[in-house]
Amino acid sequence: MARIIYALSGQGRGHTSRVMAISDALRQRGHTVRFCCGGTAREVLEAAGERVVPVPALRQVLHGNELRFWATGLENARTVAARPAIVERLADAFQAFAPDLLITDFEAFSPRAAARIGLPVLSFNHQQVLTETAYDLSPRRWLQALLAFAIIRMIVPKDPAHVLLTSFFFPPLKHPERTTLVPPIIRPAVKALTPSTGEHVLVYYNTPEGTQHVLDALREVDARFIVYNFDPPPDAARYPNIVFKQPCLDGFLADLASSRAVICTAGFTLISEALYLGKPLLVVPNGGIFEQTLNAIFLKREGLGEAVMERALTADDVAAFLARRDAYAAQLDGRPACGNDAAVACIEAVLARHAAPPPAAEAPLPASNGAVGTGQEIV
């Protein structure tokens, strides 16, 4: 069985939930996994009793649902300047573990350390859907896309053994010989839920700063809302149809499973889990993060929900979305929803190709089962 370093982005919890689901499956198949991360991911994993190779986390600075480019650059400048020392330290730590493979979920430093010691790398994330698949955009979106391409290519490995993508939408692959696309990775806690349709709408923004207008919009809609990650206002009595809750994983998942719809920023993990549970979505992408914009575009294209882009959410947006909620729910039946098994099969195929000298005929990588509805098979 293989020894695997699994590196992941340290910002937020979406990467962490995906990585924990896949690492548990790999361990069940006899593989040894050691994590490499910083930031929130490190806190979560160490709290779960995991040993972690620490690495500084690159962070995005958000305010008012917008990425602040200059503030983000300043926040990360010192870390980026220290890259040579970080890479050298990681290379030494990796070599001591004697791994067979590095899996990186959008972590910037570990692929450089792996290259230094000749360790094969599997790049496994959602972000590279932007760069490794073909899709149509309006001309006004291409400048945003080009900037996102440049940033992604600075972070992901330059010459990976394979690229494994996970997505709830399935555009054609540019390089199917070196890329596999699977449906979203769903953590066991979500797979164990029994969805129902309650009275409330779940609302989640990934940063509460500058989002008072969201609460004002919800207050004007004749519906009940449960909101997470918002700071309760001092005059909370003015919002009788809103229940404010503090972050709590079990409570959040219970409210997600029993909601009638979800309003959220356009992060991949929450969208994927909501769709898995059959929840129509109204998404408001973080401005300046093109991955979220693309998620919103495809959510609309496939008739699974609505998006408000490049402006603030209004009460009219929410009321109109809820009036069409049933039509969106009907589109969710029969969609490919869970890519866990396909992802593990791809990882083991990559291990088989790189852990030992290849046989006369290399075993092919597993075909993606994520192309339902696209009119073609993606491998």
PDB file of N, CA, C and O in Angstrom, residues 54 90 92 115 166 170 237 244 351:
ATOM      1  N   PRO A  54       3.216  21.451   8.692  1.00  0.00           N
ATOM      2  CA  PRO A  54       2.706  22.820   8.573  1.00  0.00           C
ATOM      3  C   PRO A  54       3.314  23.569   7.393  1.00  0.00           C
ATOM      4  O   PRO A  54       4.485  23.392   7.052  1.00  0.00           O
ATOM      5  N   LEU A  90       9.787  21.912   3.423  1.00  0.00           N
ATOM      6  CA  LEU A  90       8.812  20.890   3.053  1.00  0.00           C
ATOM      7  C   LEU A  90       9.481  19.699   2.385  1.00  0.00           C
ATOM      8  O   LEU A  90       9.119  18.545   2.648  1.00  0.00           O
ATOM      9  N   ASP A  92      12.419  18.502   2.873  1.00  0.00           N
ATOM     10  CA  ASP A  92      13.042  17.676   3.905  1.00  0.00           C
ATOM     11  C   ASP A  92      11.989  16.855   4.662  1.00  0.00           C
ATOM     12  O   ASP A  92      12.185  15.662   4.938  1.00  0.00           O
ATOM     13  N   ALA A 115       8.660  18.423  -6.493  1.00  0.00           N
ATOM     14  CA  ALA A 115       9.541  18.439  -7.668  1.00  0.00           C
ATOM     15  C   ALA A 115      11.003  18.348  -7.258  1.00  0.00           C
ATOM     16  O   ALA A 115      11.813  17.712  -7.943  1.00  0.00           O
ATOM     17  N   THR A 166     -12.968  17.932  -9.873  1.00  0.00           N
ATOM     18  CA  THR A 166     -14.289  17.620  -9.351  1.00  0.00           C
ATOM     19  C   THR A 166     -15.202  18.814  -9.594  1.00  0.00           C
ATOM     20  O   THR A 166     -14.800  19.967  -9.380  1.00  0.00           O
ATOM     21  N   PHE A 170     -19.988  19.885 -16.217  1.00  0.00           N
ATOM     22  CA  PHE A 170     -19.065  18.987 -16.888  1.00  0.00           C
ATOM     23  C   PHE A 170     -18.744  19.429 -18.313  1.00  0.00           C
ATOM     24  O   PHE A 170     -19.124  18.770 -19.291  1.00  0.00           O
ATOM     25  N   ALA A 237     -34.572  42.530  16.765  1.00  0.00           N
ATOM     26  CA  ALA A 237     -36.036  42.464  16.784  1.00  0.00           C
ATOM     27  C   ALA A 237     -36.640  43.016  15.496  1.00  0.00           C
ATOM     28  O   ALA A 237     -37.797  42.709  15.174  1.00  0.00           O
ATOM     29  N   PHE A 244     -30.807  33.940  13.606  1.00  0.00           N
ATOM     30  CA  PHE A 244     -29.349  34.030  13.516  1.00  0.00           C
ATOM     31  C   PHE A 244     -28.726  32.863  14.267  1.00  0.00           C
ATOM     32  O   PHE A 244     -29.059  32.611  15.430  1.00  0.00           O
ATOM     33  N   LEU A 351      -1.313   5.996  -8.792  1.00  0.00           N
ATOM     34  CA  LEU A 351      -0.316   5.281  -7.985  1.00  0.00           C
ATOM     35  C   LEU A 351       0.233   4.072  -8.731  1.00  0.00           C
ATOM     36  O   LEU A 351       1.439   3.816  -8.723  1.00  0.00           O
TER      37      LEU A 351
END
